[in-house]
mmCIF file of C-alpha atoms and ligand atoms in Angstrom:
data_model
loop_
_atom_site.group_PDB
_atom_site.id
_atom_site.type_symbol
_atom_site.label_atom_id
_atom_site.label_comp_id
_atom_site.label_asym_id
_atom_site.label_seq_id
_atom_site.Cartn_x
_atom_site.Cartn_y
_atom_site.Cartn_z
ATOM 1 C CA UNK A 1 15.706 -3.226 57.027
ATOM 2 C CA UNK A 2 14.986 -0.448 54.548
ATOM 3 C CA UNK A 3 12.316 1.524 54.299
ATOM 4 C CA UNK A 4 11.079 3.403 51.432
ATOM 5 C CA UNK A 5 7.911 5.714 50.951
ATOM 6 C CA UNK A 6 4.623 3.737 49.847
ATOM 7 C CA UNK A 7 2.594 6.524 49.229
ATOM 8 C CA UNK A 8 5.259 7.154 46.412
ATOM 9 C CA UNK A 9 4.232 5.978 42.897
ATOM 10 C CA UNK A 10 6.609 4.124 40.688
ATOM 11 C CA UNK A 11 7.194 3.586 36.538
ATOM 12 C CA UNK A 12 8.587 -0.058 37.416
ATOM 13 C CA UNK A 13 8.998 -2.317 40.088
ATOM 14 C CA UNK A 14 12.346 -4.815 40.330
ATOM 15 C CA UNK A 15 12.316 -7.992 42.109
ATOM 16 C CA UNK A 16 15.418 -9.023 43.237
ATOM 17 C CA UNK A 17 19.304 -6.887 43.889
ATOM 18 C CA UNK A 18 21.571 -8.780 41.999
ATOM 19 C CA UNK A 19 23.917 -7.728 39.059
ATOM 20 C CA UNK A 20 20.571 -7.944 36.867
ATOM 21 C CA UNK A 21 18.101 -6.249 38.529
ATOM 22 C CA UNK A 22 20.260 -3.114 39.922
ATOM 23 C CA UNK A 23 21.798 -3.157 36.369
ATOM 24 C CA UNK A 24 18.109 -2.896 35.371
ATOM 25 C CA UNK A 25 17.213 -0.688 37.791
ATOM 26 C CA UNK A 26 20.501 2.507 36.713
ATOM 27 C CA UNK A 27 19.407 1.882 32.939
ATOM 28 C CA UNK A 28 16.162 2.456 34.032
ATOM 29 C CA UNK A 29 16.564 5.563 36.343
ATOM 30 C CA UNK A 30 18.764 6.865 33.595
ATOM 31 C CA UNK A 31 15.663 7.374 31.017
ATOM 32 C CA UNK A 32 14.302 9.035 34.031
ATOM 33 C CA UNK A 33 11.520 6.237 35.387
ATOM 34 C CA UNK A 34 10.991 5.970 38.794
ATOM 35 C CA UNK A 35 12.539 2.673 39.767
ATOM 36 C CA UNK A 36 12.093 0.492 43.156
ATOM 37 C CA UNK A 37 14.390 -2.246 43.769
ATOM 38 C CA UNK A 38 12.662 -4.613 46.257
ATOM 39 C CA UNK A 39 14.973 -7.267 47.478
ATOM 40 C CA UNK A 40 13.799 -10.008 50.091
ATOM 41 C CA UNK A 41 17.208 -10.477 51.413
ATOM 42 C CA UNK A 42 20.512 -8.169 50.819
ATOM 43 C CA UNK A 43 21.937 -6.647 48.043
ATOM 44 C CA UNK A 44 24.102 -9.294 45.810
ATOM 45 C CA UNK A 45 22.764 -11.949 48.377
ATOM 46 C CA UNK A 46 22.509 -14.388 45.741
ATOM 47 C CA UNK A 47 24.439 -15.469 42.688
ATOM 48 C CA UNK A 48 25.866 -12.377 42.518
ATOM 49 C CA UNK A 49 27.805 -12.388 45.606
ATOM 50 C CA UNK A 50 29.676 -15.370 44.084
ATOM 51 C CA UNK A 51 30.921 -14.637 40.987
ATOM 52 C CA UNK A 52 34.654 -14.523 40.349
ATOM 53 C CA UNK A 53 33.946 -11.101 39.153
ATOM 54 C CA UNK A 54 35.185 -11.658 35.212
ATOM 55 C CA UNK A 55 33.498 -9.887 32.751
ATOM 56 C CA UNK A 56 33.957 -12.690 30.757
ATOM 57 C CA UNK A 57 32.937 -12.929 26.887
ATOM 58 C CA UNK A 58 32.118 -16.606 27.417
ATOM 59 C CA UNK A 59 34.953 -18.670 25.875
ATOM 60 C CA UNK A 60 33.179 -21.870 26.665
ATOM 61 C CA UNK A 61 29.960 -21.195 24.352
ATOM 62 C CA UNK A 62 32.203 -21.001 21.499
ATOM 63 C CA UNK A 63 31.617 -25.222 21.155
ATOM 64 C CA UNK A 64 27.638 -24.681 21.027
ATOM 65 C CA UNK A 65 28.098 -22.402 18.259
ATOM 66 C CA UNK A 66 26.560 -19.844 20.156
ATOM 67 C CA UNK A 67 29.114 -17.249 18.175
ATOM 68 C CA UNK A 68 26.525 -14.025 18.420
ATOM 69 C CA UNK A 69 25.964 -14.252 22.308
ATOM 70 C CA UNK A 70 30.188 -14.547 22.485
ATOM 71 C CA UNK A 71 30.378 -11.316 20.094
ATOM 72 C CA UNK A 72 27.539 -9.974 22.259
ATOM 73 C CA UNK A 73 28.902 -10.386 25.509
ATOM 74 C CA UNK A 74 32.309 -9.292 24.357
ATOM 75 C CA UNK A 75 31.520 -6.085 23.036
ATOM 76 C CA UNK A 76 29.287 -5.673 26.540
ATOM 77 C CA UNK A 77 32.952 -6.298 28.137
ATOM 78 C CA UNK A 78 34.567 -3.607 25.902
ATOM 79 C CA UNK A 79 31.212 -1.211 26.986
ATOM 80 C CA UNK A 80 32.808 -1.918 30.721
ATOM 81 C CA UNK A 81 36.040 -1.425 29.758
ATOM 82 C CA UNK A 82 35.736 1.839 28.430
ATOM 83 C CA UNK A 83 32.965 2.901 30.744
ATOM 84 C CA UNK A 84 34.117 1.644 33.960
ATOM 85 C CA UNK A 85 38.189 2.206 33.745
ATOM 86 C CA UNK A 86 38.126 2.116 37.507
ATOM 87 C CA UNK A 87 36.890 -1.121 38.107
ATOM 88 C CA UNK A 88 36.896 -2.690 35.111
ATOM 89 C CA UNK A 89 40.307 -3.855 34.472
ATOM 90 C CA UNK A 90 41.940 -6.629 31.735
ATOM 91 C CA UNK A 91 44.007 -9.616 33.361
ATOM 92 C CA UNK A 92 45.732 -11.947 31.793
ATOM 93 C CA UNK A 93 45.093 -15.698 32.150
ATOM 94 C CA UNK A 94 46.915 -18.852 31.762
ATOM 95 C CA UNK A 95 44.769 -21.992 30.354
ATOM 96 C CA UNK A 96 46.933 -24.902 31.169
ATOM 97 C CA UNK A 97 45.647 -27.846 29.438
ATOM 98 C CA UNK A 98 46.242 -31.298 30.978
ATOM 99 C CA UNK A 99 46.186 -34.539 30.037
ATOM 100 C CA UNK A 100 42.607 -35.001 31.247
ATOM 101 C CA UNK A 101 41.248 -32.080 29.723
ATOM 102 C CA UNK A 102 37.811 -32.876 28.726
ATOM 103 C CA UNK A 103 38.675 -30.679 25.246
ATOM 104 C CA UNK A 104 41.499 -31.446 22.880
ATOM 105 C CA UNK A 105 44.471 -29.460 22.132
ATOM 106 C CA UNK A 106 43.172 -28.341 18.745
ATOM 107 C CA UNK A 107 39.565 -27.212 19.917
ATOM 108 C CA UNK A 108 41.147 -24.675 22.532
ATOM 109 C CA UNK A 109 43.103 -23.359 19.775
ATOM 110 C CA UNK A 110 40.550 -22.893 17.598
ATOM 111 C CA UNK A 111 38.227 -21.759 20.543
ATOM 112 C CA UNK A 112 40.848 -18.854 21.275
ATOM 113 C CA UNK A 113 41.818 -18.205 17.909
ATOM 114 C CA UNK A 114 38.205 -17.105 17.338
ATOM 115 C CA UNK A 115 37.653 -15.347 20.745
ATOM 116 C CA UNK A 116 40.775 -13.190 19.903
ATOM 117 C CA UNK A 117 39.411 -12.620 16.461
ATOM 118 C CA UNK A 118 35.918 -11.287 18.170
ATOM 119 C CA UNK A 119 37.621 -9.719 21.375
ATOM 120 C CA UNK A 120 37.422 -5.963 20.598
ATOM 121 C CA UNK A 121 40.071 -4.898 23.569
ATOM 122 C CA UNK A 122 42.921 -5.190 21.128
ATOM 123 C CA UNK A 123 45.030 -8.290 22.784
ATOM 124 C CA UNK A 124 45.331 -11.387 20.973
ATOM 125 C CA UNK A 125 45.540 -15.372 22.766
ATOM 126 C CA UNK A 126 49.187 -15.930 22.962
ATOM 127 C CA UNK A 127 51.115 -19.784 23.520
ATOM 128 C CA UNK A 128 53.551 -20.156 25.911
ATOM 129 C CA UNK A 129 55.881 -22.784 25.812
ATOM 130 C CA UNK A 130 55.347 -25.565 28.468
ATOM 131 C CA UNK A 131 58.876 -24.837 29.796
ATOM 132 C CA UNK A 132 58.309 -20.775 30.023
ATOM 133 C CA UNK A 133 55.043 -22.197 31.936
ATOM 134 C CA UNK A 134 56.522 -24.313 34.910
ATOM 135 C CA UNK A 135 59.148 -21.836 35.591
ATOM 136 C CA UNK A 136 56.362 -19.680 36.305
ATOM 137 C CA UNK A 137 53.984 -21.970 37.994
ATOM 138 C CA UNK A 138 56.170 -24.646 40.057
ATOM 139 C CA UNK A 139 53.648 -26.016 41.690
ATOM 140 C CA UNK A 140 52.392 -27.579 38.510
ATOM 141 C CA UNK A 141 53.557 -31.186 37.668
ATOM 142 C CA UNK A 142 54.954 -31.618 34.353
ATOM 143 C CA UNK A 143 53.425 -34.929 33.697
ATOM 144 C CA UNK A 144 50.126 -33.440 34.389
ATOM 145 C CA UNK A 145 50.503 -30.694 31.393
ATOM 146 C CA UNK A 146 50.020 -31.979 27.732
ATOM 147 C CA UNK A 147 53.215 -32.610 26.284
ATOM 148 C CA UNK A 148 52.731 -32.467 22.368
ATOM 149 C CA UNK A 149 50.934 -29.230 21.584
HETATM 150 C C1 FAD B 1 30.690 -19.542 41.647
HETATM 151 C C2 FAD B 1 30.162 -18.604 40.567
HETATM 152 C C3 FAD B 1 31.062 -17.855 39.841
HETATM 153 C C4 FAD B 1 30.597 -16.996 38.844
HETATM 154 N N1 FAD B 1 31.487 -16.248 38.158
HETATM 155 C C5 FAD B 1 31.064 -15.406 37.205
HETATM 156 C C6 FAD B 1 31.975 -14.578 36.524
HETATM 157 O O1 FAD B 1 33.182 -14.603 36.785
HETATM 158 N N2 FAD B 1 31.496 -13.754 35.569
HETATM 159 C C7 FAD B 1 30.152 -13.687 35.258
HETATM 160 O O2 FAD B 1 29.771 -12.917 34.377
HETATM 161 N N3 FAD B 1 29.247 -14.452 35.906
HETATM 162 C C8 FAD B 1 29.683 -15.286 36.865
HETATM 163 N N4 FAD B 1 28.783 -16.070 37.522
HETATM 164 C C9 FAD B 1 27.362 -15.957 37.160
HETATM 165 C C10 FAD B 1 26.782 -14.686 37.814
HETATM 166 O O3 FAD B 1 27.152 -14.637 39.176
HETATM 167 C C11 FAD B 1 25.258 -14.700 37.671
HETATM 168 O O4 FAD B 1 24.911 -14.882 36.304
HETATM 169 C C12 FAD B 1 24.657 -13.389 38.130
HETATM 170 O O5 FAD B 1 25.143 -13.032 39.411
HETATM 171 C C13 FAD B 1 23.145 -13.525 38.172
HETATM 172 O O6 FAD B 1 22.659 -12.293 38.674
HETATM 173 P P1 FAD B 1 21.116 -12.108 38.936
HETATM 174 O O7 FAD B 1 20.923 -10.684 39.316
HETATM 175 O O8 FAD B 1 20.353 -12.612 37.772
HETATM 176 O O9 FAD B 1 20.782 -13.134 40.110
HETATM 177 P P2 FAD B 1 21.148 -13.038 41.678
HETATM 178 O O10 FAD B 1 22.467 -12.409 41.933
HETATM 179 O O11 FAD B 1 20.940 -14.419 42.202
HETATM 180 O O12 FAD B 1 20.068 -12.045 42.238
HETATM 181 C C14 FAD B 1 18.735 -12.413 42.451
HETATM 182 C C15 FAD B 1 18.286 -11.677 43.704
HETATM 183 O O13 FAD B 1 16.870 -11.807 43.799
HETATM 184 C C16 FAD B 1 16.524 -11.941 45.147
HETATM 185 N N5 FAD B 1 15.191 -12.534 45.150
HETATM 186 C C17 FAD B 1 14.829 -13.769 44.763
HETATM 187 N N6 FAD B 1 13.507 -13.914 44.876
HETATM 188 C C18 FAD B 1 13.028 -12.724 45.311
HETATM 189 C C19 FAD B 1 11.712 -12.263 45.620
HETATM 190 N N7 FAD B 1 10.639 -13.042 45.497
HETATM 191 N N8 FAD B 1 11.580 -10.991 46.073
HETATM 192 C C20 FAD B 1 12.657 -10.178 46.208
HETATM 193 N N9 FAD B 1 13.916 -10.571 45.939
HETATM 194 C C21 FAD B 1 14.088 -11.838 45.485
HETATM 195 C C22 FAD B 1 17.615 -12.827 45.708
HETATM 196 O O14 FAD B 1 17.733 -12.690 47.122
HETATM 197 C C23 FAD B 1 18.859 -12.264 44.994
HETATM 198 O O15 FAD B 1 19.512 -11.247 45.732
HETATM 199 C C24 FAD B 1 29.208 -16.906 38.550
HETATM 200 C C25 FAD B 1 28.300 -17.663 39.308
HETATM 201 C C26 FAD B 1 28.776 -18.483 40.322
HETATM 202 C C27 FAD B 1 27.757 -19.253 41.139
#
């Protein structure tokens, strides 16, 4: 339990200690407002403590059109990146697509060619050839990769 002074006056009170509201919270304290955090549980005890931990720039709402919340939360990432060199860190990903992707071949393209083109980090969407792939990953069946890219 944690116990903080009552008799204390505060600019603004925050209900709930996940990513949002502590995020709230240091933005906050930083103008120099007298923050509380009051959380009815544990720190991160919700959605937060579940994430995969990607600062992501959300590939997938390319196909809703939703391009300014994909520039928006890409330029947030390169805030991290440069802000946070210690635990913010890039990774690279493979995005096998299989034969019963629920997207075609073309849309991913298109989908990374224009999250490259917004990404602000400098590295580009690259293909690698199916073979190069399965060398790499031999767990992966073949027949379950999309042949004709
Ligand atoms: C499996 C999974 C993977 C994910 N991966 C990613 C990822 O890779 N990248 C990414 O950006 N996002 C990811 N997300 C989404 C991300 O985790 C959430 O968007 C984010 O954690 C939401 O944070 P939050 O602070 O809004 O909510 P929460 O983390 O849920 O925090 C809300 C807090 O409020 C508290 N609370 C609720 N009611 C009250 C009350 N009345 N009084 C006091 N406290 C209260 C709760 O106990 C909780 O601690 C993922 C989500 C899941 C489920």
């Amino acid at each position: 339990m944690l116990l903080y002074p009552m008799d204390k006056k505060y600019d603004m009170v925050i209900l709930g200690a996940g990513i949002n509201g502590v995020a709230i919270a240091k933005a906050l304290a930083l103008t120099g407002k007298k923050v509380l955090v009051v959380e009815k549980t544990h720190i991160a005890a919700g959605a937060s403590s579940h994430s995969s931990r990607l600062i992501h720039g959300g590939l997938r709402y390319l196909e809703n059109f939703e391009f300014d919340l994909v520039r928006e939360a890409l330029r947030d990432q390169k805030y991290l990146l440069d802000t946070y060199p210690g635990l913010v860190k890039l990774r690279s990903f493979y995005l096998p697509v299989c034969q019963n992707s629920m997207r075609p071949v073309w849309m991913i393209r298109l989908g990374l060619l224009i999250y490259g083109f917004f990404a602000l980090h400098g590295h580009k969407p690259a293909e690698v050839e199916k073979k190069d792939f399965l060398i790499q990953f031999k767990a992966i069946k073949a027949h379950n990769l999309k042949i004709d890219m």
